[in-house]
mmCIF file of C-alpha atoms in Angstrom:
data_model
loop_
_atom_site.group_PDB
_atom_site.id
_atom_site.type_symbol
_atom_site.label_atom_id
_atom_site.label_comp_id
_atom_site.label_asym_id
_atom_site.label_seq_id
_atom_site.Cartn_x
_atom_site.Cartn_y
_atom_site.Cartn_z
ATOM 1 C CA UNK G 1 -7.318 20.256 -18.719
ATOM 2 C CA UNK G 2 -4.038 17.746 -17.673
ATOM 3 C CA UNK G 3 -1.397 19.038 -19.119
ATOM 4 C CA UNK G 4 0.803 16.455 -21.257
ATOM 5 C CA UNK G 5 4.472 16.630 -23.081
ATOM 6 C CA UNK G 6 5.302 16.670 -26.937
ATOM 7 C CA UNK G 7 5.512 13.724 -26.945
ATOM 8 C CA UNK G 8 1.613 13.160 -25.370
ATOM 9 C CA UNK G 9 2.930 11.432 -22.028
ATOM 10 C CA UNK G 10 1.400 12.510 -19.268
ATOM 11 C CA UNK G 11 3.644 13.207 -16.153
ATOM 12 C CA UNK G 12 2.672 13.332 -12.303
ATOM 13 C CA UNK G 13 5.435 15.918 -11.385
ATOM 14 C CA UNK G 14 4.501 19.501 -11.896
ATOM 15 C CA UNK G 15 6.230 22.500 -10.069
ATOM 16 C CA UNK G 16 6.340 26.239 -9.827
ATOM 17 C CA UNK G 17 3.864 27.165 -12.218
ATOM 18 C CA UNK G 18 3.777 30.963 -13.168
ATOM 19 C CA UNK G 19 1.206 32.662 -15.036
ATOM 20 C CA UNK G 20 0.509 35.920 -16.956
ATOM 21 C CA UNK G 21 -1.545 37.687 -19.361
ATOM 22 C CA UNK G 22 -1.369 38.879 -23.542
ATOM 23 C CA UNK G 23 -4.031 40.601 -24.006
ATOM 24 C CA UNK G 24 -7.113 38.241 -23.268
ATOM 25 C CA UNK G 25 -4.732 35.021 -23.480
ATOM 26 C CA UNK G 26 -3.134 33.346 -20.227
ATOM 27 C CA UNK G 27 0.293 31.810 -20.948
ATOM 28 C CA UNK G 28 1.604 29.507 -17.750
ATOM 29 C CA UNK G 29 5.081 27.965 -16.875
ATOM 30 C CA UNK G 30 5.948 25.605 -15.332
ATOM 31 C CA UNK G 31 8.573 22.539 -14.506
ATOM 32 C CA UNK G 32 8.182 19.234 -14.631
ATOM 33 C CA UNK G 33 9.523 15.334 -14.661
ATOM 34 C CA UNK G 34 9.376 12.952 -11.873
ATOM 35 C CA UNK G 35 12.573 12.968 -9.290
ATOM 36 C CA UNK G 36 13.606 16.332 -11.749
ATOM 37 C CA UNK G 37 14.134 13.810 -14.431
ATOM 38 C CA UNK G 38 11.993 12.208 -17.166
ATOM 39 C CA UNK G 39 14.380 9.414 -17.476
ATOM 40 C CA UNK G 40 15.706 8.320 -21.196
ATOM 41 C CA UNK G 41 18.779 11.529 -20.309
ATOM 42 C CA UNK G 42 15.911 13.912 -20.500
ATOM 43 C CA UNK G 43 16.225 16.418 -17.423
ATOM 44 C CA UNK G 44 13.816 18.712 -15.324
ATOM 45 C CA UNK G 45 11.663 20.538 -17.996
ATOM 46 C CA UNK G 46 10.532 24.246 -18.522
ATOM 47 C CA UNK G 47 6.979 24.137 -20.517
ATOM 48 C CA UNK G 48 4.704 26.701 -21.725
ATOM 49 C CA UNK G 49 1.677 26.998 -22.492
ATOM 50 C CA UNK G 50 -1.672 29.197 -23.404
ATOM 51 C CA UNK G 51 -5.321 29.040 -23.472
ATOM 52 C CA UNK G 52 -7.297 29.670 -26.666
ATOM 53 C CA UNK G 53 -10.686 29.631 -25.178
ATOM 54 C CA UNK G 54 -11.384 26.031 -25.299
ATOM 55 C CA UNK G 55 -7.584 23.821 -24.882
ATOM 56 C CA UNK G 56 -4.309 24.362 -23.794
ATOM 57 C CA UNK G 57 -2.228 25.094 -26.574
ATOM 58 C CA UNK G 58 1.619 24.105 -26.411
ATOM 59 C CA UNK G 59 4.057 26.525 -27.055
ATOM 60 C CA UNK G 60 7.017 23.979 -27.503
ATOM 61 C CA UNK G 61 10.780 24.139 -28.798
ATOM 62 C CA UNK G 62 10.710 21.760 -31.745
ATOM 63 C CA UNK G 63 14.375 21.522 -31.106
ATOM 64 C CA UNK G 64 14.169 19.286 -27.790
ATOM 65 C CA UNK G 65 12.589 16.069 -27.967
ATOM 66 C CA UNK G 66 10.127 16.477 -25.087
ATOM 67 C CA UNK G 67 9.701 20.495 -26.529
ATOM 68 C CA UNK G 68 11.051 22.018 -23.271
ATOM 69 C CA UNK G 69 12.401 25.194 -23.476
ATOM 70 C CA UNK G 70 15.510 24.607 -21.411
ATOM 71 C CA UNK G 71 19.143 22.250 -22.473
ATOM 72 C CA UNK G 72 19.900 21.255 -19.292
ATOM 73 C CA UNK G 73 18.009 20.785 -16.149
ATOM 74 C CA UNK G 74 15.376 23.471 -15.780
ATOM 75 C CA UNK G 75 13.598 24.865 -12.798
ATOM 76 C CA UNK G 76 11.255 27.736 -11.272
ATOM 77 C CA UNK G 77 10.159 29.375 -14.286
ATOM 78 C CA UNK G 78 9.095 32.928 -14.298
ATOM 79 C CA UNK G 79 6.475 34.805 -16.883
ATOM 80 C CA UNK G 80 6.315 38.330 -17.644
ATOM 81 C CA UNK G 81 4.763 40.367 -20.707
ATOM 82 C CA UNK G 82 6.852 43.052 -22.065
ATOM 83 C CA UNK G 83 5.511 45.372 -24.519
ATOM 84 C CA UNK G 84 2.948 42.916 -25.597
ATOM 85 C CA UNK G 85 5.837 39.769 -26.065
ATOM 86 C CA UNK G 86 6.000 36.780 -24.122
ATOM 87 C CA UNK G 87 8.880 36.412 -21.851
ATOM 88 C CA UNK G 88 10.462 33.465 -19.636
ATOM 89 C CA UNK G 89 13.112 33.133 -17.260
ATOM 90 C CA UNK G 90 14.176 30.166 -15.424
ATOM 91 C CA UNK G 91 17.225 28.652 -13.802
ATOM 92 C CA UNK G 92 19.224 26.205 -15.791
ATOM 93 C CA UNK G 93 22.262 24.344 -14.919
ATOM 94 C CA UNK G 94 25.744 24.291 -15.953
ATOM 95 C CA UNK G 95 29.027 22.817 -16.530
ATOM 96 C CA UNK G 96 31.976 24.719 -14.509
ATOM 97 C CA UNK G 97 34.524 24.537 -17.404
ATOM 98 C CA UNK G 98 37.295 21.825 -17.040
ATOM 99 C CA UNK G 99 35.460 20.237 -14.018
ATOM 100 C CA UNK G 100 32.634 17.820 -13.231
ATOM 101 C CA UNK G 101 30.810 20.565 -11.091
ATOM 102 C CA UNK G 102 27.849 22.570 -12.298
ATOM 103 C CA UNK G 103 26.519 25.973 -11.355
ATOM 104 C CA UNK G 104 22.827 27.212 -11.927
ATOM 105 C CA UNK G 105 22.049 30.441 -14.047
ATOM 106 C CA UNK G 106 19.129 32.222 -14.976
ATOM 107 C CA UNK G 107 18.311 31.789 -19.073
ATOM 108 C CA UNK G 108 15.967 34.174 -20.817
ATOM 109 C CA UNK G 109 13.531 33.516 -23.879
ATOM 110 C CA UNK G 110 11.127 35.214 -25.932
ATOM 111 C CA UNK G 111 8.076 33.860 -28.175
ATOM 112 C CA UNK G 112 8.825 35.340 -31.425
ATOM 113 C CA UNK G 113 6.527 35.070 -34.746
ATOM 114 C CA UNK G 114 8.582 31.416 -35.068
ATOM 115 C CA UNK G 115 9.343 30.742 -31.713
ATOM 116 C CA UNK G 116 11.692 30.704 -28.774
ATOM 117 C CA UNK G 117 14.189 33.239 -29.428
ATOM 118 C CA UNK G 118 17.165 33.469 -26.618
ATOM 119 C CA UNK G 119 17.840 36.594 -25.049
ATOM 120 C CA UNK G 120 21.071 35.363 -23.124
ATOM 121 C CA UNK G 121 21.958 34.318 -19.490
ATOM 122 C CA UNK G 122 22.265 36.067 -16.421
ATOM 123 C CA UNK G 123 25.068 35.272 -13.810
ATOM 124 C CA UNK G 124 25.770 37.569 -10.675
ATOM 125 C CA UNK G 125 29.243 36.519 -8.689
ATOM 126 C CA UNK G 126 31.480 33.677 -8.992
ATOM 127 C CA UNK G 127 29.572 30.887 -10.427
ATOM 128 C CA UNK G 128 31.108 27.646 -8.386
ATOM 129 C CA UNK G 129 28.701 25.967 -6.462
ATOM 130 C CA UNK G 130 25.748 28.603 -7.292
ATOM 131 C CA UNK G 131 22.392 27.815 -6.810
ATOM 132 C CA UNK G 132 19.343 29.589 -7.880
ATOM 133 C CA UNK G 133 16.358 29.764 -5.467
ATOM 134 C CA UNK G 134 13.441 32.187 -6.586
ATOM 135 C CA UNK G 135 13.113 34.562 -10.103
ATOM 136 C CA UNK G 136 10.508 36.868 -10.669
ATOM 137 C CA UNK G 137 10.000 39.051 -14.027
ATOM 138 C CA UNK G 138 8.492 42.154 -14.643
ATOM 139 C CA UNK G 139 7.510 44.856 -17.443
ATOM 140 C CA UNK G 140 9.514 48.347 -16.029
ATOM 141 C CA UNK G 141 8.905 50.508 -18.728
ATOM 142 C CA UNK G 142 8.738 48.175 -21.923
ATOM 143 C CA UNK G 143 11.786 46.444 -20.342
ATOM 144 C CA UNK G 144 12.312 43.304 -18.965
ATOM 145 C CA UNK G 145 13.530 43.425 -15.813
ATOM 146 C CA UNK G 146 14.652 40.204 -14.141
ATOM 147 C CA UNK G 147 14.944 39.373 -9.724
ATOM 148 C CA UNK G 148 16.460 36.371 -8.252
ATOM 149 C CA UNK G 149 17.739 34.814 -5.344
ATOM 150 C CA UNK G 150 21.124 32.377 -4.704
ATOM 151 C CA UNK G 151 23.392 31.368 -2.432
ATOM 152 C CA UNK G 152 26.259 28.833 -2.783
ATOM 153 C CA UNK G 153 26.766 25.308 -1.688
ATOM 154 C CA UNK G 154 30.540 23.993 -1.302
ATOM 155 C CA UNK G 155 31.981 20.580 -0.587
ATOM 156 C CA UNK G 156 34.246 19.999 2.393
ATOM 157 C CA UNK G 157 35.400 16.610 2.670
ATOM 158 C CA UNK G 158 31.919 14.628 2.901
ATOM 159 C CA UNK G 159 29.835 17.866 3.621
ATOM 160 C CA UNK G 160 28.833 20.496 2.178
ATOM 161 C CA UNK G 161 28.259 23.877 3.569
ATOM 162 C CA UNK G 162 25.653 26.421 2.275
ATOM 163 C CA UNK G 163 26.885 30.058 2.077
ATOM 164 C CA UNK G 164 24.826 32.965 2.699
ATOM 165 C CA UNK G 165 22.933 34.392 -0.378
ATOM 166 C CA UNK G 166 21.831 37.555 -2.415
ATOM 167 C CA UNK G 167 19.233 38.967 -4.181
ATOM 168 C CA UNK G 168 19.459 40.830 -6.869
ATOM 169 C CA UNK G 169 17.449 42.717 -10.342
ATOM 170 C CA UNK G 170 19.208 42.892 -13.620
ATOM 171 C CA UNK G 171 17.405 44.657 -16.976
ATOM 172 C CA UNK G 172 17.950 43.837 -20.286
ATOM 173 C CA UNK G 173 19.940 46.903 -21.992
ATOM 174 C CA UNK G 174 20.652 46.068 -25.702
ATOM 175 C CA UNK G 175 21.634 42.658 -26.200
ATOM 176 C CA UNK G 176 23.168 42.572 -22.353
ATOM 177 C CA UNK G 177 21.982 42.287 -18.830
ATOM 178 C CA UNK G 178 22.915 44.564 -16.464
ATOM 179 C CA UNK G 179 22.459 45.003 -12.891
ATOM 180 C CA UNK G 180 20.215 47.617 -11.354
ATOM 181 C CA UNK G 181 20.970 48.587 -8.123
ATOM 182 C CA UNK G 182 23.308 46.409 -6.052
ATOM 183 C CA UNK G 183 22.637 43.601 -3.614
ATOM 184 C CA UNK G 184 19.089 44.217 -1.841
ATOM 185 C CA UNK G 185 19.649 41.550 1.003
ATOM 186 C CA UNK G 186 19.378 43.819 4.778
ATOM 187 C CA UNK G 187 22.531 41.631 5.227
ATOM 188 C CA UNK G 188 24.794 39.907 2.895
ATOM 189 C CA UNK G 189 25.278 37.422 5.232
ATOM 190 C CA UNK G 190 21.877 36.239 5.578
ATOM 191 C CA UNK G 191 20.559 33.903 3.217
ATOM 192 C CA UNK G 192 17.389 34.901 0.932
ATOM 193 C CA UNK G 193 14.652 32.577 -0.575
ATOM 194 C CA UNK G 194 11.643 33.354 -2.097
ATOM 195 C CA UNK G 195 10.455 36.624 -3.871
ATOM 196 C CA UNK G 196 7.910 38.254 -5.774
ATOM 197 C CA UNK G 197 7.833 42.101 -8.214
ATOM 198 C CA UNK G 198 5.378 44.238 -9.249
ATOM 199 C CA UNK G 199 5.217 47.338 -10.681
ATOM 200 C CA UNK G 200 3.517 50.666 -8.679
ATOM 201 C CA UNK G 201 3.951 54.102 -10.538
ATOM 202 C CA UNK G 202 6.275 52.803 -13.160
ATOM 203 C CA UNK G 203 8.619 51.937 -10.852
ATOM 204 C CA UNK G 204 9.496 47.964 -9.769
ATOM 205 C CA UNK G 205 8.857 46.623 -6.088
ATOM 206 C CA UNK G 206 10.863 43.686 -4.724
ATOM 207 C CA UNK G 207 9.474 41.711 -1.858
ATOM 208 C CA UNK G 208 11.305 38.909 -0.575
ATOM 209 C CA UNK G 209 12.485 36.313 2.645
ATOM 210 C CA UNK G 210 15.405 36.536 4.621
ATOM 211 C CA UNK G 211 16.728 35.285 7.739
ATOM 212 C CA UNK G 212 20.132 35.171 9.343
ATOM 213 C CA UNK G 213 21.886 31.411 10.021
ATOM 214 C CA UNK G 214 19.499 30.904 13.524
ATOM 215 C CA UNK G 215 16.896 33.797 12.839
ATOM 216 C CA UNK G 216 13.348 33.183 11.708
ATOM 217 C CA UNK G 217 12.569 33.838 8.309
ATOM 218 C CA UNK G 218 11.634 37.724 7.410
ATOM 219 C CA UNK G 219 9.640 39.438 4.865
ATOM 220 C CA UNK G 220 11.045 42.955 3.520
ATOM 221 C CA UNK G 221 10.008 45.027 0.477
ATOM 222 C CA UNK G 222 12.270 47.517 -1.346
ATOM 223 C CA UNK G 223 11.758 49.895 -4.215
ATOM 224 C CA UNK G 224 13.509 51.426 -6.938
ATOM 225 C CA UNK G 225 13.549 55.607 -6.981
ATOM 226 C CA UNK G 226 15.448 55.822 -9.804
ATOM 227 C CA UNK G 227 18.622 55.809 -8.445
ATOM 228 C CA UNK G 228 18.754 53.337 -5.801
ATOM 229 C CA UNK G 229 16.917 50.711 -3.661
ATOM 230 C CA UNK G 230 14.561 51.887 -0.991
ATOM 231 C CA UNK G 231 13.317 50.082 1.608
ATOM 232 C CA UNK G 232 9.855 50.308 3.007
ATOM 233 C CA UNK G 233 9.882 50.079 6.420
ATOM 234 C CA UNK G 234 11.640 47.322 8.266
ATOM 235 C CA UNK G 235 10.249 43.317 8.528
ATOM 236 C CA UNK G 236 6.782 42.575 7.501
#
């Protein structure tokens, strides 16, 4: 069925859905508003929603006018079910305090018996000028764990000049996040995009792109042992 806002408006701009499974219920994410903007100050919108055999059933946050999920502008949602919860990560922007800049981080939520409950924000590096590209969210042994990509854009003058990127997993320890591993990139100055986890053995697998400022884009996979990030093999 077409998806519609709290609201009941129907919008033409869907992105980056994401979908997973509780049980026999599918819960899918996604991003919406037209030109990343629904117009009446209402920005780019994280949604939810899950199937209860015959409609799509809204999982809103009463607190937002339109029900998103996010504050601020909201993009490329990720869904993961941890120990039978639903979670969701997406990137969100932000102010850069005392300056008209903003930065992107990653916020993380999970459906609770009464709804959205936060589970804090994850930031890796200085934050001016940070953009998010990819996330991807996984169960690792009843724990969240969380992947992204970013690199930085800076102004010079009239231009602005994008910096090379990382990727990176953090896991949800207590009420922090805190990185596993550091920086998987084959070079931290190449610049990463897209990416993608599962899980094989209990342990978390991180595929994702890469290329160097001329190169072609790349595809490499690394996993966790434990200890430290392993790569298998070289370029897909």
């Amino acid at each position: 069925g077409h998806l519609k806002n709290q609201n009941g408006a129907q919008w033409p701009e869907g992105y980056a859905p994401s979908i997973a499974g509780l049980g026999n219920t599918p819960y899918v994410a996604w991003y919406e508003g037209g030109g990343y903007g629904w117009g009446a100050n209402q920005p780019a919108s994280v949604f939810v929603a899950h199937w209860d055999g015959t409609q799509w059933v809204y999982d809103y946050d009463p607190a937002n006018v339109n029900g998103r999920l996010n504050i601020r502008t909201g993009r490329t949602p990720a869904l993961a079910v941890v120990q039978g919860v639903v979670y969701a990560a997406w990137s969100e922007t932000r102010s850069v305090p005392n300056s008209a800049d903003t930065y992107d981080t990653v916020v993380v939520r999970h459906l609770g018996p009464s709804g959205w409950v936060s589970d804090g924000e994850i930031n890796f590096g200085a934050i001016e000028g940070k953009l998010i590209i990819d996330i991807a969210m996984a169960d690792v042994g009843g724990i969240p764990h969380v992947a992204f990509s970013q690199f930085t854009s800076k102004s010079f003058g009239a231009s602005k000049v994008n910096k090379p990127g990382t990727v990176q997993v953090f896991k949800l320890s207590g009420a922090s996040w805190i990185e596993l591993g550091g920086v998987l990139n084959v070079s931290t100055n190449n610049y990463p995009n897209y990416l993608a986890m599962a899980i094989h053995g209990g342990r978390p697998y991180l595929a994702w792109q890469e290329r160097s400022a001329s190169g072609n884009n790349q595809l490499y996979v690394k996993h966790w042992d434990g200890a430290s990030w392993v790569a298998d093999g070289g370029s897909l």
